[in-house]
PDB file of C-alpha atoms in Angstrom:
ATOM      1  CA  MET A  26    -174.051  22.929 -28.078  1.00 56.00           C
ATOM      2  CA  SER A  27    -175.212  24.173 -24.673  1.00 88.00           C
ATOM      3  CA  LEU A  28    -176.406  27.776 -24.491  1.00 90.00           C
ATOM      4  CA  TYR A  29    -177.929  29.436 -21.465  1.00 89.00           C
ATOM      5  CA  ARG A  30    -178.976  32.969 -20.589  1.00 92.00           C
ATOM      6  CA  ASP A  31    -178.942  34.707 -17.231  1.00 92.00           C
ATOM      7  CA  THR A  32    -178.868  38.169 -15.664  1.00 94.00           C
ATOM      8  CA  GLY A  33    -175.964  39.118 -13.450  1.00 93.00           C
ATOM      9  CA  VAL A  34    -173.702  41.767 -11.984  1.00 94.00           C
ATOM     10  CA  VAL A  35    -170.078  41.960 -13.125  1.00 93.00           C
ATOM     11  CA  LEU A  36    -167.833  41.447 -10.097  1.00 93.00           C
ATOM     12  CA  ARG A  37    -164.368  41.290 -11.612  1.00 91.00           C
ATOM     13  CA  VAL A  38    -162.496  41.409 -14.929  1.00 91.00           C
ATOM     14  CA  GLN A  39    -159.089  39.909 -15.702  1.00 90.00           C
ATOM     15  CA  LYS A  40    -156.982  40.008 -18.827  1.00 89.00           C
ATOM     16  CA  LEU A  41    -156.743  36.835 -20.893  1.00 87.00           C
ATOM     17  CA  GLY A  42    -154.330  36.789 -23.780  1.00 83.00           C
ATOM     18  CA  GLU A  43    -154.085  39.755 -26.083  1.00 86.00           C
ATOM     19  CA  ALA A  44    -157.712  40.684 -26.741  1.00 85.00           C
ATOM     20  CA  ASP A  45    -159.839  38.634 -24.335  1.00 86.00           C
ATOM     21  CA  ARG A  46    -160.970  38.959 -20.734  1.00 88.00           C
ATOM     22  CA  ILE A  47    -162.189  36.637 -18.021  1.00 92.00           C
ATOM     23  CA  ILE A  48    -165.381  38.073 -16.567  1.00 92.00           C
ATOM     24  CA  THR A  49    -166.635  37.008 -13.132  1.00 93.00           C
ATOM     25  CA  LEU A  50    -170.364  37.567 -12.625  1.00 92.00           C
ATOM     26  CA  ILE A  51    -172.822  36.785  -9.880  1.00 93.00           C
ATOM     27  CA  THR A  52    -175.976  35.643 -11.641  1.00 91.00           C
ATOM     28  CA  ARG A  53    -179.577  35.093 -10.689  1.00 91.00           C
ATOM     29  CA  ARG A  54    -179.896  31.375 -11.476  1.00 88.00           C
ATOM     30  CA  HIS A  55    -176.351  30.026 -11.889  1.00 87.00           C
ATOM     31  CA  GLY A  56    -174.533  31.676  -8.972  1.00 87.00           C
ATOM     32  CA  LYS A  57    -170.980  32.805  -9.602  1.00 90.00           C
ATOM     33  CA  VAL A  58    -169.945  32.335 -13.227  1.00 90.00           C
ATOM     34  CA  ARG A  59    -166.489  32.808 -14.718  1.00 90.00           C
ATOM     35  CA  ALA A  60    -166.644  33.258 -18.465  1.00 91.00           C
ATOM     36  CA  ALA A  61    -164.326  34.305 -21.272  1.00 90.00           C
ATOM     37  CA  ALA A  62    -165.321  37.287 -23.365  1.00 88.00           C
ATOM     38  CA  LYS A  63    -163.587  37.037 -26.732  1.00 87.00           C
ATOM     39  CA  GLY A  64    -162.178  40.199 -28.295  1.00 82.00           C
ATOM     40  CA  VAL A  65    -163.535  42.701 -25.762  1.00 82.00           C
ATOM     41  CA  ARG A  66    -160.216  44.528 -25.405  1.00 81.00           C
ATOM     42  CA  ARG A  67    -160.213  45.506 -29.071  1.00 81.00           C
ATOM     43  CA  THR A  68    -161.336  49.016 -29.960  1.00 76.00           C
ATOM     44  CA  ASN A  69    -164.111  47.784 -32.255  1.00 75.00           C
ATOM     45  CA  SER A  70    -165.606  45.402 -29.696  1.00 77.00           C
ATOM     46  CA  ARG A  71    -169.397  45.212 -29.727  1.00 77.00           C
ATOM     47  CA  PHE A  72    -169.872  44.613 -26.007  1.00 75.00           C
ATOM     48  CA  GLY A  73    -166.600  45.495 -24.309  1.00 74.00           C
ATOM     49  CA  ALA A  74    -167.944  48.477 -22.361  1.00 78.00           C
ATOM     50  CA  ARG A  75    -170.908  46.468 -21.082  1.00 83.00           C
ATOM     51  CA  LEU A  76    -168.632  44.003 -19.310  1.00 87.00           C
ATOM     52  CA  GLU A  77    -167.071  46.289 -16.727  1.00 86.00           C
ATOM     53  CA  PRO A  78    -167.453  46.156 -12.935  1.00 89.00           C
ATOM     54  CA  PHE A  79    -170.691  47.643 -11.525  1.00 90.00           C
ATOM     55  CA  CYS A  80    -172.670  46.678 -14.667  1.00 90.00           C
ATOM     56  CA  HIS A  81    -175.937  44.771 -14.384  1.00 93.00           C
ATOM     57  CA  VAL A  82    -176.245  42.748 -17.587  1.00 94.00           C
ATOM     58  CA  ASP A  83    -178.314  40.105 -19.320  1.00 94.00           C
ATOM     59  CA  ALA A  84    -175.839  37.707 -20.917  1.00 91.00           C
ATOM     60  CA  GLN A  85    -175.907  34.612 -23.065  1.00 92.00           C
ATOM     61  CA  PHE A  86    -173.275  31.957 -22.354  1.00 91.00           C
ATOM     62  CA  TYR A  87    -171.928  29.000 -24.281  1.00 90.00           C
ATOM     63  CA  THR A  88    -170.631  26.151 -22.110  1.00 88.00           C
ATOM     64  CA  GLY A  89    -166.948  25.587 -22.825  1.00 81.00           C
ATOM     65  CA  ARG A  90    -164.422  23.035 -21.624  1.00 85.00           C
ATOM     66  CA  THR A  91    -162.906  25.031 -18.781  1.00 86.00           C
ATOM     67  CA  LEU A  92    -164.573  28.446 -19.013  1.00 88.00           C
ATOM     68  CA  ASP A  93    -167.949  29.430 -20.385  1.00 89.00           C
ATOM     69  CA  VAL A  94    -167.885  31.874 -23.298  1.00 90.00           C
ATOM     70  CA  ILE A  95    -170.002  35.023 -23.389  1.00 90.00           C
ATOM     71  CA  THR A  96    -171.701  35.305 -26.772  1.00 88.00           C
ATOM     72  CA  GLN A  97    -174.171  38.136 -26.218  1.00 89.00           C
ATOM     73  CA  VAL A  98    -174.643  40.931 -23.656  1.00 91.00           C
ATOM     74  CA  GLU A  99    -177.368  43.495 -23.040  1.00 90.00           C
ATOM     75  CA  THR A 100    -177.202  46.155 -20.341  1.00 89.00           C
ATOM     76  CA  VAL A 101    -179.975  46.061 -17.741  1.00 90.00           C
ATOM     77  CA  ASP A 102    -178.622  48.837 -15.475  1.00 88.00           C
ATOM     78  CA  ALA A 103    -175.396  50.817 -15.699  1.00 86.00           C
ATOM     79  CA  PHE A 104    -174.506  51.662 -12.116  1.00 88.00           C
ATOM     80  CA  ALA A 105    -170.972  52.891 -12.890  1.00 85.00           C
ATOM     81  CA  PRO A 106    -171.780  56.524 -13.890  1.00 85.00           C
ATOM     82  CA  GLY A 107    -173.397  57.173 -10.511  1.00 84.00           C
ATOM     83  CA  ILE A 108    -170.649  55.422  -8.551  1.00 90.00           C
ATOM     84  CA  VAL A 109    -167.278  56.417 -10.019  1.00 89.00           C
ATOM     85  CA  ASP A 110    -167.807  60.166  -9.556  1.00 89.00           C
ATOM     86  CA  ASP A 111    -167.542  59.940  -5.767  1.00 90.00           C
ATOM     87  CA  TYR A 112    -164.558  58.230  -4.103  1.00 93.00           C
ATOM     88  CA  GLN A 113    -166.488  57.058  -1.034  1.00 93.00           C
ATOM     89  CA  ARG A 114    -169.226  55.478  -3.160  1.00 93.00           C
ATOM     90  CA  TYR A 115    -166.579  53.881  -5.402  1.00 94.00           C
ATOM     91  CA  THR A 116    -164.670  52.278  -2.518  1.00 95.00           C
ATOM     92  CA  THR A 117    -167.936  51.118  -0.954  1.00 94.00           C
ATOM     93  CA  ALA A 118    -169.050  49.547  -4.234  1.00 94.00           C
ATOM     94  CA  CYS A 119    -165.665  47.822  -4.566  1.00 94.00           C
ATOM     95  CA  ALA A 120    -166.089  46.416  -1.051  1.00 95.00           C
ATOM     96  CA  VAL A 121    -169.565  45.155  -1.966  1.00 94.00           C
ATOM     97  CA  LEU A 122    -168.259  43.396  -5.095  1.00 94.00           C
ATOM     98  CA  GLU A 123    -165.286  41.885  -3.254  1.00 93.00           C
ATOM     99  CA  THR A 124    -167.519  40.609  -0.448  1.00 93.00           C
ATOM    100  CA  ALA A 125    -169.946  39.059  -2.919  1.00 92.00           C
ATOM    101  CA  ASP A 126    -167.053  37.403  -4.754  1.00 90.00           C
ATOM    102  CA  ARG A 127    -165.696  35.906  -1.535  1.00 90.00           C
ATOM    103  CA  LEU A 128    -169.060  34.784  -0.161  1.00 89.00           C
ATOM    104  CA  SER A 129    -170.052  32.945  -3.340  1.00 85.00           C
ATOM    105  CA  ALA A 130    -167.007  30.676  -3.389  1.00 72.00           C
ATOM    106  CA  GLU A 131    -168.476  27.781  -5.387  1.00 72.00           C
ATOM    107  CA  GLU A 132    -169.194  28.296  -9.056  1.00 70.00           C
ATOM    108  CA  GLY A 133    -172.599  27.123 -10.220  1.00 64.00           C
ATOM    109  CA  GLU A 134    -174.112  27.226  -6.709  1.00 68.00           C
ATOM    110  CA  PRO A 135    -177.310  29.320  -6.677  1.00 72.00           C
ATOM    111  CA  VAL A 136    -176.989  32.496  -4.601  1.00 84.00           C
ATOM    112  CA  LEU A 137    -180.184  34.383  -5.491  1.00 88.00           C
ATOM    113  CA  ARG A 138    -180.348  36.298  -2.202  1.00 91.00           C
ATOM    114  CA  LEU A 139    -176.751  37.522  -2.520  1.00 92.00           C
ATOM    115  CA  TYR A 140    -177.362  38.542  -6.146  1.00 92.00           C
ATOM    116  CA  LEU A 141    -180.387  40.603  -5.098  1.00 93.00           C
ATOM    117  CA  LEU A 142    -178.406  42.188  -2.247  1.00 94.00           C
ATOM    118  CA  VAL A 143    -175.560  43.186  -4.583  1.00 94.00           C
ATOM    119  CA  ALA A 144    -177.913  44.665  -7.180  1.00 94.00           C
ATOM    120  CA  GLY A 145    -179.811  46.577  -4.485  1.00 93.00           C
ATOM    121  CA  ALA A 146    -176.643  47.916  -2.853  1.00 94.00           C
ATOM    122  CA  LEU A 147    -175.243  49.110  -6.199  1.00 94.00           C
ATOM    123  CA  ARG A 148    -178.589  50.704  -7.075  1.00 93.00           C
ATOM    124  CA  ALA A 149    -178.623  52.549  -3.738  1.00 93.00           C
ATOM    125  CA  LEU A 150    -175.020  53.703  -4.207  1.00 93.00           C
ATOM    126  CA  ALA A 151    -175.626  54.872  -7.773  1.00 91.00           C
ATOM    127  CA  GLY A 152    -178.725  56.790  -6.697  1.00 90.00           C
ATOM    128  CA  GLY A 153    -176.745  58.703  -4.089  1.00 85.00           C
ATOM    129  CA  GLU A 154    -179.738  59.172  -1.783  1.00 87.00           C
ATOM    130  CA  ARG A 155    -178.184  57.310   1.150  1.00 88.00           C
ATOM    131  CA  ASP A 156    -174.813  57.618   2.838  1.00 91.00           C
ATOM    132  CA  ALA A 157    -172.345  55.113   1.382  1.00 91.00           C
ATOM    133  CA  SER A 158    -171.164  53.859   4.767  1.00 91.00           C
ATOM    134  CA  LEU A 159    -174.759  53.045   5.765  1.00 94.00           C
ATOM    135  CA  VAL A 160    -175.294  51.120   2.518  1.00 93.00           C
ATOM    136  CA  LEU A 161    -172.126  49.113   3.149  1.00 94.00           C
ATOM    137  CA  ASP A 162    -173.105  48.335   6.748  1.00 94.00           C
ATOM    138  CA  ALA A 163    -176.579  47.191   5.711  1.00 93.00           C
ATOM    139  CA  PHE A 164    -175.162  45.059   2.891  1.00 93.00           C
ATOM    140  CA  LEU A 165    -172.592  43.356   5.127  1.00 93.00           C
ATOM    141  CA  LEU A 166    -175.129  42.601   7.860  1.00 93.00           C
ATOM    142  CA  ARG A 167    -177.628  41.126   5.419  1.00 92.00           C
ATOM    143  CA  ALA A 168    -174.994  39.191   3.469  1.00 89.00           C
ATOM    144  CA  MET A 169    -173.588  37.564   6.598  1.00 87.00           C
ATOM    145  CA  ALA A 170    -177.059  36.506   7.838  1.00 79.00           C
TER     146      ALA A 170
END
């Protein structure tokens, strides 16, 4: 039984079966991780709302055959409430997540700098102090370096 714990930002969610989802995260120590979250689409799910895009979470994973399985999740920062209210911030945050997903192509490859850039960009967008287009430009320039 191989358990590991890591903090990460949820990049993408996909449906899996009737009640499960595949969650793609960019994590601090393990890079990009694709993991199955069992039963999160049910109404009585314990951690379904924590595994949505723009969420910064601390998760525990169990190593599976093809996909890891998420067994526990705690919210570190919820960036979504500050982002989804404004369309420009929302589209910018989506571009940040898509770029991070594409740049971290290999699963399990450490991408600490990209993880920190994504978390910082989402924090800046959720705060609303800076213009969204400037945050996106700064993120893209730093991510491509």
